[in-house]
Coordinates of C-alpha atoms and ligand atoms in Angstrom, one line a residue:
M10 CA -84.0 54.8 75.0
K11 CA -81.6 55.4 72.3
K12 CA -83.6 58.5 71.3
T13 CA -81.4 60.9 73.3
I14 CA -78.2 59.5 71.8
L15 CA -79.2 59.9 68.2
G16 CA -82.0 62.3 68.3
I17 CA -81.3 65.8 69.3
V18 CA -78.2 66.9 67.8
V19 CA -76.1 64.6 65.6
L20 CA -78.8 63.0 63.5
S21 CA -82.4 63.5 64.1
F22 CA -83.8 60.3 63.1
A23 CA -87.2 59.8 64.7
L24 CA -86.7 56.5 66.5
F25 CA -90.3 56.1 67.3
G26 CA -92.2 55.3 64.1
C27 CA -90.2 52.0 63.9
G28 CA -93.3 49.9 64.2
E29 CA -95.7 52.1 62.4
K30 CA -97.2 51.0 59.1
K31 CA -95.2 47.9 59.3
T32 CA -97.9 45.4 60.0
E33 CA -99.2 45.8 56.4
V34 CA -95.8 45.1 55.0
A35 CA -95.1 42.2 57.3
K36 CA -98.4 40.6 56.4
A37 CA -97.6 40.9 52.7
A38 CA -94.2 39.3 53.2
V39 CA -95.9 36.3 54.7
A40 CA -97.5 35.6 51.4
K41 CA -94.4 34.0 49.9
G42 CA -93.5 34.7 46.3
D43 CA -92.5 32.1 43.8
V44 CA -88.7 32.2 43.4
A45 CA -88.6 30.5 40.0
A46 CA -91.1 32.8 38.5
G47 CA -89.3 35.7 40.1
K48 CA -86.0 34.6 38.5
A49 CA -87.6 34.5 35.0
L50 CA -88.9 38.0 35.5
A51 CA -85.6 39.3 36.8
E52 CA -83.7 37.9 33.9
K53 CA -86.0 39.7 31.5
S54 CA -86.5 43.0 33.3
C55 CA -83.9 43.6 36.0
K56 CA -80.6 41.9 35.0
A57 CA -79.4 44.8 32.8
C58 CA -79.0 46.9 35.9
H59 CA -79.1 44.7 39.0
G60 CA -77.0 41.8 37.5
A61 CA -77.9 38.2 37.2
D62 CA -76.6 37.5 40.7
G63 CA -78.3 40.6 42.2
G64 CA -75.1 42.5 42.2
S65 CA -75.2 46.1 40.8
V66 CA -73.6 46.5 37.3
A67 CA -72.7 50.1 37.8
P68 CA -72.1 52.6 40.6
A69 CA -75.2 54.2 42.2
I70 CA -77.3 51.1 41.4
P71 CA -78.1 49.1 44.6
H72 CA -77.2 45.4 45.1
L73 CA -80.4 43.5 45.6
A74 CA -79.0 40.0 46.4
A75 CA -79.9 38.8 50.0
Q76 CA -81.8 42.0 50.7
R77 CA -84.7 41.6 53.1
E78 CA -87.8 40.4 51.2
A79 CA -90.2 42.8 53.0
Y80 CA -87.9 45.7 52.2
L81 CA -87.6 44.8 48.5
L82 CA -91.4 44.5 48.2
A83 CA -92.0 47.7 50.1
S84 CA -89.6 49.6 47.8
L85 CA -91.1 48.2 44.7
N86 CA -94.5 49.3 45.9
E87 CA -93.2 52.7 46.7
Y88 CA -91.9 53.1 43.1
K89 CA -95.2 51.9 41.8
T90 CA -97.3 54.3 43.8
G91 CA -94.8 57.2 43.1
K92 CA -93.9 57.6 46.8
R93 CA -90.3 56.9 45.8
T94 CA -89.4 58.5 42.6
H95 CA -87.3 57.0 39.9
A96 CA -88.5 57.2 36.3
A97 CA -87.2 53.8 35.1
L98 CA -88.4 51.9 38.1
R99 CA -91.8 53.6 38.2
D100 CA -92.2 52.4 34.6
I101 CA -91.1 48.9 35.4
A102 CA -93.0 48.6 38.6
T103 CA -96.3 49.9 37.3
K104 CA -96.3 47.1 34.6
M105 CA -95.8 44.4 37.3
S106 CA -98.7 42.6 38.9
E107 CA -98.9 42.0 42.7
A108 CA -97.7 38.5 42.1
D109 CA -94.8 39.7 40.0
L110 CA -93.7 42.0 42.8
L111 CA -93.9 39.2 45.3
N112 CA -92.0 36.8 43.1
V113 CA -89.2 39.1 42.2
A114 CA -88.7 40.2 45.8
A115 CA -88.6 36.5 46.9
Y116 CA -86.1 35.8 44.1
F117 CA -83.6 38.6 45.0
A118 CA -84.0 37.9 48.7
S119 CA -83.1 34.2 48.1
L120 CA -79.8 35.0 46.4
P121 CA -76.5 34.8 48.3
P122 CA -75.0 38.2 49.1
V123 CA -72.5 39.6 46.6
A124 CA -68.9 39.7 47.7
V125 CA -67.6 43.1 48.4
A126 CA -65.4 44.0 45.5
A127 CA -62.5 45.6 47.2
A128 CA -61.9 46.0 50.9
Q129 CA -61.5 49.8 51.2
D130 CA -59.2 51.6 53.6
V131 CA -61.9 52.8 56.0
K132 CA -59.3 54.9 57.9
H133 CA -58.7 56.8 54.7
T134 CA -62.4 57.7 54.3
S135 CA -63.3 58.3 57.9
P136 CA -64.0 62.0 58.5
Y137 CA -62.6 61.7 62.0
E138 CA -59.3 60.4 60.8
T139 CA -59.1 63.0 58.1
G140 CA -60.1 65.7 60.6
K141 CA -57.3 64.5 62.9
A142 CA -54.7 64.7 60.2
L143 CA -55.9 68.2 59.2
A144 CA -55.9 69.3 62.9
A145 CA -52.1 68.9 63.1
S146 CA -51.7 72.4 61.8
C147 CA -53.9 73.8 64.6
G148 CA -52.2 72.0 67.3
K149 CA -49.4 74.5 68.2
C150 CA -52.0 77.0 69.3
H151 CA -55.2 75.0 70.1
G152 CA -53.5 71.8 71.4
E153 CA -53.4 68.5 69.4
D154 CA -56.6 67.4 70.9
G155 CA -58.1 70.9 70.9
N156 CA -57.3 71.6 74.5
A157 CA -55.5 75.0 74.3
K158 CA -53.4 76.2 77.1
T159 CA -52.5 79.8 76.1
P160 CA -54.8 82.5 77.6
G161 CA -56.8 84.1 74.8
T162 CA -56.8 81.0 72.6
P163 CA -60.1 79.1 72.8
T164 CA -60.4 75.4 73.6
L165 CA -62.0 73.6 70.7
A166 CA -62.3 70.1 72.3
G167 CA -65.9 69.1 72.9
Q168 CA -67.2 72.3 71.3
Q169 CA -70.5 71.9 69.4
P170 CA -69.7 70.8 65.8
H171 CA -72.0 73.0 63.8
Y172 CA -70.8 76.0 65.7
L173 CA -67.1 75.1 65.2
A174 CA -67.6 74.9 61.4
A175 CA -69.6 78.1 61.4
A176 CA -66.8 79.8 63.4
I177 CA -64.1 78.7 61.0
L178 CA -66.1 80.0 58.1
E179 CA -66.5 83.3 59.9
Y180 CA -62.8 83.8 59.9
H181 CA -62.8 82.9 56.2
R182 CA -65.3 85.6 55.5
D183 CA -63.6 88.2 57.7
D184 CA -66.7 88.4 59.9
R185 CA -64.3 88.1 62.7
K186 CA -61.2 90.2 62.8
K187 CA -58.3 87.9 63.4
T188 CA -56.0 87.5 60.5
S189 CA -53.8 84.8 62.0
M190 CA -56.8 82.5 62.1
K191 CA -57.8 83.4 58.6
S192 CA -54.5 82.4 57.1
V193 CA -54.4 79.1 59.0
T194 CA -57.9 78.0 58.0
L195 CA -58.1 79.5 54.5
D196 CA -57.1 76.6 52.4
S197 CA -59.5 74.2 54.0
D198 CA -62.5 73.6 51.8
R199 CA -66.0 73.1 53.1
M200 CA -65.6 69.3 53.6
D201 CA -62.4 69.8 55.4
V202 CA -64.0 72.3 57.7
E203 CA -66.7 69.8 58.6
K204 CA -64.1 67.1 59.3
L205 CA -62.0 69.4 61.4
A206 CA -65.1 70.4 63.4
L207 CA -66.1 66.8 63.8
Y208 CA -62.7 65.8 65.1
F209 CA -62.5 68.6 67.6
A210 CA -66.1 68.1 68.7
A211 CA -65.4 64.5 69.6
Q212 CA -62.5 65.3 71.9
T213 CA -62.8 65.5 75.7
P214 CA -62.5 69.1 76.9
V215 CA -60.2 69.9 79.9
Q216 CA -61.0 72.7 82.3
R217 CA -58.9 75.8 81.7
A218 CA -57.0 77.9 84.3
P219 CA -59.4 79.5 86.9
P220 CA -60.6 83.0 86.1
T221 CA -58.6 85.8 87.7
R222 CA -61.3 88.4 87.8
G223 CA -65.0 88.7 88.2
D224 CA -67.4 87.2 90.8
A225 CA -68.7 83.8 89.7
A226 CA -71.7 83.8 92.1
A227 CA -72.9 87.2 90.9
G228 CA -72.3 86.0 87.3
E229 CA -74.5 83.0 87.9
A230 CA -77.4 85.2 88.7
S231 CA -76.9 87.4 85.7
S232 CA -76.4 84.5 83.4
A233 CA -80.0 83.4 83.7
M234 CA -80.9 84.7 80.3
C235 CA -77.9 83.1 78.7
G236 CA -78.6 79.6 79.9
G237 CA -81.7 79.1 77.7
C238 CA -79.4 78.9 74.7
H239 CA -76.0 78.0 76.1
G240 CA -77.3 75.3 78.3
A241 CA -77.4 74.8 82.0
H242 CA -74.0 75.6 83.4
G243 CA -72.8 76.5 79.9
V244 CA -73.0 73.0 78.4
S245 CA -74.9 73.6 75.2
V246 CA -77.1 70.9 73.8
D247 CA -77.6 72.6 70.4
S248 CA -75.1 71.9 67.7
A249 CA -75.0 75.5 66.5
T250 CA -74.7 77.1 69.9
P251 CA -71.3 77.1 71.6
S252 CA -70.7 75.6 75.0
L253 CA -69.1 78.2 77.3
A254 CA -68.4 75.9 80.3
G255 CA -64.7 75.7 81.3
Q256 CA -63.7 77.8 78.3
D257 CA -60.7 80.1 78.7
A258 CA -61.8 83.3 80.6
E259 CA -59.7 85.7 78.6
Y260 CA -61.1 84.4 75.4
L261 CA -64.7 84.4 76.7
G262 CA -64.4 88.0 77.8
K263 CA -63.0 89.1 74.5
A264 CA -65.5 87.0 72.5
T265 CA -68.4 88.5 74.5
R266 CA -67.3 92.0 74.0
S267 CA -66.6 91.5 70.4
Y268 CA -70.4 91.2 69.8
R269 CA -70.5 94.9 70.5
T270 CA -68.1 95.6 67.7
T271 CA -66.8 93.1 65.1
R272 CA -68.8 89.9 65.5
Q273 CA -71.9 90.1 63.4
N274 CA -74.4 87.7 65.1
W275 CA -77.4 90.0 65.8
G276 CA -79.0 87.4 68.1
M277 CA -76.1 87.6 70.5
Q278 CA -75.7 91.3 70.3
R279 CA -79.2 91.8 71.7
Y280 CA -78.2 90.0 74.9
I281 CA -74.9 91.6 75.3
A282 CA -76.0 95.2 74.6
N283 CA -77.3 95.9 78.2
L284 CA -74.4 94.3 80.0
G285 CA -71.7 96.5 81.6
D286 CA -68.1 95.5 81.7
K287 CA -68.5 94.3 85.3
D288 CA -71.5 92.1 84.4
I289 CA -69.5 90.6 81.6
D290 CA -66.5 89.8 83.9
N291 CA -68.9 88.2 86.4
I292 CA -70.7 86.1 83.8
V293 CA -67.3 85.1 82.3
A294 CA -66.0 84.1 85.7
F295 CA -69.1 81.9 86.2
Y296 CA -68.9 80.1 82.9
A297 CA -65.1 79.7 83.0
S298 CA -65.4 78.0 86.3
Q299 CA -68.0 75.4 85.2
Q300 CA -67.1 71.8 84.4
P301 CA -66.7 71.5 80.6
K302 CA -68.4 68.6 78.9
A303 CA -68.6 67.4 75.3
G304 CA -72.1 67.0 73.9
D305 CA -73.6 63.6 74.7
Q306 CA -74.7 63.1 71.1
I307 CA -71.3 63.4 69.5
P308 CA -70.1 60.0 68.3
S309 CA -66.3 59.7 68.2
S310 CA -66.0 57.4 65.2
I311 CA -67.9 56.2 62.2
Q312 CA -68.1 52.7 63.8
E313 CA -69.8 54.2 66.9
L314 CA -72.3 56.0 64.7
A315 CA -72.9 52.9 62.6
A316 CA -73.6 50.9 65.7
K317 CA -76.5 53.2 66.3
C318 CA -77.8 52.8 62.7
N319 CA -77.5 49.0 63.3
H320 CA -80.2 49.1 66.0
C321 CA -82.6 49.2 63.0
H322 CA -80.5 48.0 60.1
D323 CA -78.9 44.9 61.6
Q324 CA -81.9 43.3 63.1
E325 CA -81.9 39.7 62.0
G326 CA -85.0 37.8 62.8
N327 CA -87.2 40.7 63.4
P328 CA -89.9 40.4 60.8
A329 CA -91.5 43.8 61.6
M330 CA -88.2 45.6 60.8
T331 CA -88.1 46.9 57.2
A332 CA -84.9 48.7 57.5
P333 CA -82.7 47.3 54.6
K334 CA -79.4 45.6 55.1
M335 CA -76.5 47.9 54.2
N336 CA -73.4 45.9 54.6
G337 CA -71.6 45.6 51.3
Q338 CA -74.1 47.8 49.5
D339 CA -72.9 50.0 46.6
K340 CA -71.2 53.0 48.1
D341 CA -72.4 55.6 45.6
Y342 CA -75.9 54.3 46.0
L343 CA -75.7 54.7 49.8
V344 CA -74.4 58.3 49.4
M345 CA -77.3 59.1 47.1
A346 CA -79.9 57.5 49.4
L347 CA -78.6 59.3 52.5
R348 CA -78.5 62.6 50.8
A349 CA -82.0 62.0 49.4
Y350 CA -83.4 61.5 53.0
R351 CA -81.5 64.5 54.3
D352 CA -82.6 66.8 51.5
G353 CA -86.2 65.7 51.8
K354 CA -86.2 64.0 48.4
R355 CA -86.9 60.6 49.7
E356 CA -89.6 60.1 52.3
S357 CA -89.6 57.4 54.9
T358 CA -92.2 56.2 57.3
T359 CA -89.6 56.3 60.0
M360 CA -88.9 59.9 59.2
H361 CA -85.5 58.9 58.3
N362 CA -84.4 62.5 58.3
M363 CA -80.9 63.6 58.8
S364 CA -80.2 67.1 60.1
F365 CA -76.6 66.7 60.8
P366 CA -74.7 69.7 59.7
Y367 CA -71.7 67.8 58.6
S368 CA -73.7 65.4 56.6
N369 CA -71.6 65.4 53.5
A370 CA -68.5 64.3 55.4
I371 CA -70.6 62.0 57.6
V372 CA -72.6 60.6 54.7
E373 CA -69.4 59.9 52.8
G374 CA -67.8 58.2 55.8
L375 CA -70.9 56.1 56.7
A376 CA -71.3 55.0 53.1
S377 CA -67.7 54.0 52.8
W378 CA -67.9 52.1 56.1
Y379 CA -71.0 50.1 55.1
A380 CA -69.8 49.5 51.5
S381 CA -66.6 48.0 52.9
Q382 CA -68.3 45.6 55.3
P383 CA -68.9 42.0 54.2
A384 CA -72.5 41.5 53.2
K385 CA -74.5 38.9 55.2
Ligands
HEC20 C1 -82.4 50.8 34.1 C2 -81.8 50.2 35.2 C3 -82.7 49.4 36.2 C4 -83.5 48.4 35.9 C5 -83.8 47.8 34.5 C6 -84.1 48.0 37.1 N1 -83.6 48.8 38.1 FE1 -84.0 48.6 40.1 N2 -82.9 50.3 40.5 C7 -82.2 51.0 39.6 C8 -81.6 52.2 40.2 C9 -80.8 53.2 39.6 C10 -82.1 52.2 41.6 C11 -81.9 53.3 42.6 C12 -83.1 54.2 42.5 C13 -83.3 55.1 43.5 O1 -82.5 56.0 43.7 O2 -84.4 55.0 44.2 C14 -82.9 50.9 41.7 C15 -83.5 50.6 42.9 C16 -84.2 49.4 43.0 C17 -84.8 49.0 44.3 C18 -84.6 49.6 45.6 C19 -83.4 49.0 46.4 C20 -83.0 49.7 47.7 O3 -82.0 49.3 48.2 O4 -83.7 50.6 48.1 C21 -85.4 47.8 44.1 C22 -86.1 46.9 45.1 C23 -85.3 47.5 42.6 N3 -84.5 48.5 42.1 C24 -85.8 46.4 42.0 C25 -85.8 46.2 40.7 C26 -86.4 45.1 40.0 C27 -87.2 44.0 40.7 C28 -86.2 45.3 38.7 C29 -86.8 44.4 37.5 C30 -88.2 44.1 37.6 C31 -85.4 46.5 38.5 N4 -85.2 47.0 39.7 C32 -85.0 47.0 37.3 C33 -82.0 50.6 38.3 C34 -82.7 49.7 37.6
HEC21 C1 -51.3 80.9 65.5 C2 -52.1 80.3 66.4 C3 -53.4 79.6 65.9 C4 -53.4 78.6 65.0 C5 -52.3 77.9 64.2 C6 -54.9 78.2 64.8 N1 -55.6 79.0 65.6 FE1 -57.6 79.0 65.8 N2 -57.5 80.6 67.1 C7 -56.4 81.2 67.5 C8 -56.8 82.3 68.4 C9 -55.8 83.2 69.1 C10 -58.2 82.3 68.4 C11 -59.1 83.4 69.1 C12 -59.3 84.4 68.0 C13 -60.3 85.4 68.4 O1 -60.3 86.0 69.4 O2 -61.2 85.6 67.5 C14 -58.6 81.2 67.6 C15 -60.0 80.9 67.4 C16 -60.4 79.8 66.7 C17 -61.8 79.4 66.6 C18 -63.0 80.1 67.3 C19 -63.4 79.3 68.5 C20 -64.7 79.8 69.2 O3 -65.0 79.3 70.3 O4 -65.4 80.6 68.6 C21 -61.8 78.3 65.9 C22 -63.1 77.5 65.5 C23 -60.5 78.0 65.5 N3 -59.7 78.9 66.0 C24 -60.1 76.9 64.7 C25 -58.8 76.6 64.3 C26 -58.5 75.6 63.4 C27 -59.4 74.6 62.9 C28 -57.1 75.7 63.2 C29 -56.3 74.8 62.3 C30 -56.7 74.7 60.9 C31 -56.6 76.8 64.0 N4 -57.7 77.4 64.6 C32 -55.3 77.2 64.0 C33 -55.1 80.8 67.2 C34 -54.7 79.9 66.3
HEC22 C1 -81.0 83.3 71.8 C2 -79.9 82.4 72.1 C3 -78.7 83.0 72.9 C4 -78.7 83.7 74.0 C5 -79.9 84.1 74.9 C6 -77.3 84.0 74.3 N1 -76.5 83.5 73.4 FE1 -74.5 83.6 73.3 N2 -74.5 82.7 71.5 C7 -75.6 82.2 70.8 C8 -75.2 81.7 69.5 C9 -76.1 81.1 68.5 C10 -73.8 81.9 69.4 C11 -72.9 81.7 68.2 C12 -73.0 83.0 67.4 C13 -71.9 83.1 66.4 O1 -71.7 82.3 65.6 O2 -71.2 84.2 66.5 C14 -73.4 82.5 70.7 C15 -72.1 82.9 70.9 C16 -71.7 83.3 72.2 C17 -70.3 83.5 72.6 C18 -69.1 83.2 71.7 C19 -68.5 81.9 72.1 C20 -67.2 81.6 71.4 O3 -66.7 80.5 71.6 O4 -66.7 82.4 70.7 C21 -70.3 84.0 73.8 C22 -69.1 84.3 74.7 C23 -71.7 84.1 74.3 N3 -72.5 83.7 73.2 C24 -72.1 84.5 75.5 C25 -73.4 84.7 75.9 C26 -73.8 85.4 77.1 C27 -72.8 85.8 78.2 C28 -75.2 85.4 77.1 C29 -76.1 86.0 78.1 C30 -75.8 87.4 78.5 C31 -75.6 84.8 75.8 N4 -74.5 84.4 75.1 C32 -76.9 84.7 75.4 C33 -76.9 82.2 71.3 C34 -77.3 82.9 72.4
HEC23 C1 -85.2 53.8 63.6 C2 -84.7 52.8 62.8 C3 -83.5 53.3 61.8 C4 -82.3 53.9 62.2 C5 -81.8 54.2 63.6 C6 -81.6 54.1 61.0 N1 -82.4 53.7 59.9 FE1 -81.8 53.8 58.0 N2 -83.6 53.0 57.4 C7 -84.6 52.7 58.3 C8 -85.8 52.2 57.5 C9 -87.1 51.8 58.1 C10 -85.5 52.4 56.1 C11 -86.3 52.1 54.9 C12 -87.0 53.4 54.6 C13 -87.5 53.6 53.2 O1 -88.3 52.7 52.8 O2 -87.1 54.5 52.5 C14 -84.1 52.9 56.1 C15 -83.4 53.1 55.0 C16 -82.0 53.5 54.9 C17 -81.3 53.6 53.7 C18 -81.7 53.3 52.3 C19 -81.1 52.0 51.9 C20 -81.6 51.5 50.6 O3 -81.2 50.4 50.3 O4 -82.2 52.3 49.8 C21 -80.0 54.0 54.1 C22 -78.8 54.3 53.2 C23 -80.0 54.2 55.6 N3 -81.3 53.8 56.0 C24 -78.9 54.5 56.3 C25 -78.9 54.7 57.7 C26 -77.8 55.1 58.5 C27 -76.4 55.5 57.9 C28 -78.2 55.2 59.8 C29 -77.4 55.6 61.0 C30 -76.7 56.9 60.9 C31 -79.6 54.7 59.8 N4 -80.0 54.5 58.5 C32 -80.3 54.6 61.0 C33 -84.6 52.7 59.7 C34 -83.5 53.2 60.4

């Protein structure tokens, strides 16, 4: 199933739940509304914001034209019952009868889609593209694609994205003593840090030079307690926990020892405290000689991510699917809606919950992408 692709790390949308509670909605949609009556009502009560043609009159108001009827009806009912909160719409929806709701949903669904105002430069708004441009300044040490070659300099390619962002911020805060890194990353703001992390996380890691010390076989045995967090053979499946597989041995040794002194992560300190230098050399030899691998769940472009959203959102001819159409939707509205799900301000029967740590950058990128697509 698609569950593993989307689920664990990048975005935790619960993909089950798709069919749940939908029968009710689908049944309601079968009772067709009266388009002419819906039109009269829309002209009176909706036009001021949603336009005569169902096109939004201002940023952050959604287009309604050509939206799925079942979705429009479900949303209106959610405003009415207070499940979805918006003061104006609650007011409007509570005054409407069941028939009014059906009619107005039928009317907006029957309208042709609004033309996308201006084709946007998607490259310009893609967090991956921006991340790549920002990464140019890291290339001379970490490699253009994040595959560093100098001993002591870590590979960033394929590293877990949340961890990467956290690591950059640790240098900002001086939690890690390395002034050269602080100066190179200091001017990047939080969104830039997310974009850099996203770009590097999406690159394919290359195995570093083999370790020159330590006994990998002995290291494997002593790494048993590390694998629970860092993943089998050092490939992490958690976006906040770094992969260690194939990482530069010199860097790994230094990083591990630094938890005894300068690095402030107490969780890690506990595991390192009882290890002698020889144990560390062995464990490092083991991890450094493992095959590196980028996390499965890390998409490498907005289009790739959108393709996953489209499993639900682009399902023509599936009456049970109440996921709304998004192509050509107002960008600011999409940003707002996605943040509302992420921040738990908008509920969804499909548990449309995002837990992606770079969500501001990703949300922005996805919203720009959908807003720039021609509506169908
Ligand atoms: C005062 C401006 C205003 C008026 C009038 C108004 N709306 Fe809205 N409508 C909005 C805004 C803003 C939102 C986004 C609210 C949110 O964040 O949930 C919205 C959202 C919606 C949605 C949800 C769309 C989606 O993609 O999730 C539906 C359906 C809707 N309105 C239908 C109507 C109908 C039908 C009427 C008239 C009976 C109406 N609205 C009148 C401003 C308005
Ligand atoms: C002058 C060389 C140099 C440049 C330029 C540089 N780095 Fe680094 N970077 C290093 C070194 C050396 C380390 C290891 C430092 C340490 O031991 O803490 C490091 C460590 C890191 C780490 C920690 C990795 C981990 O596994 O914990 C991250 C993240 C990072 N750099 C990101 C960046 C980014 C992003 C840029 C560009 C904005 C950048 N670096 C530019 C040399 C550099
Ligand atoms: C309870 C979970 C957990 C366990 C067990 C654990 N780690 Fe970690 N490890 C983490 C997390 C989380 C981080 C990131 C911490 C940070 O931001 O400094 C980390 C960071 C590291 C780093 C820094 C990587 C880098 O790129 O800078 C190394 C090296 C490391 N761990 C090695 C080990 C070793 C060796 C063991 C076993 C002896 C171990 N860890 C056990 C969770 C764990
Ligand atoms: C498992 C199916 C599923 C997947 C996958 C999915 N969605 Fe949704 N989405 C839904 C459903 C169902 C709704 C309606 C929920 C509600 O009523 O609030 C929805 C609503 C939305 C809305 C609100 C739109 C509006 O008009 O108010 C946005 C924005 C959205 N999804 C974006 C995304 C993005 C971006 C992705 C991919 C990263 C995605 N969705 C993946 C099922 C899905």
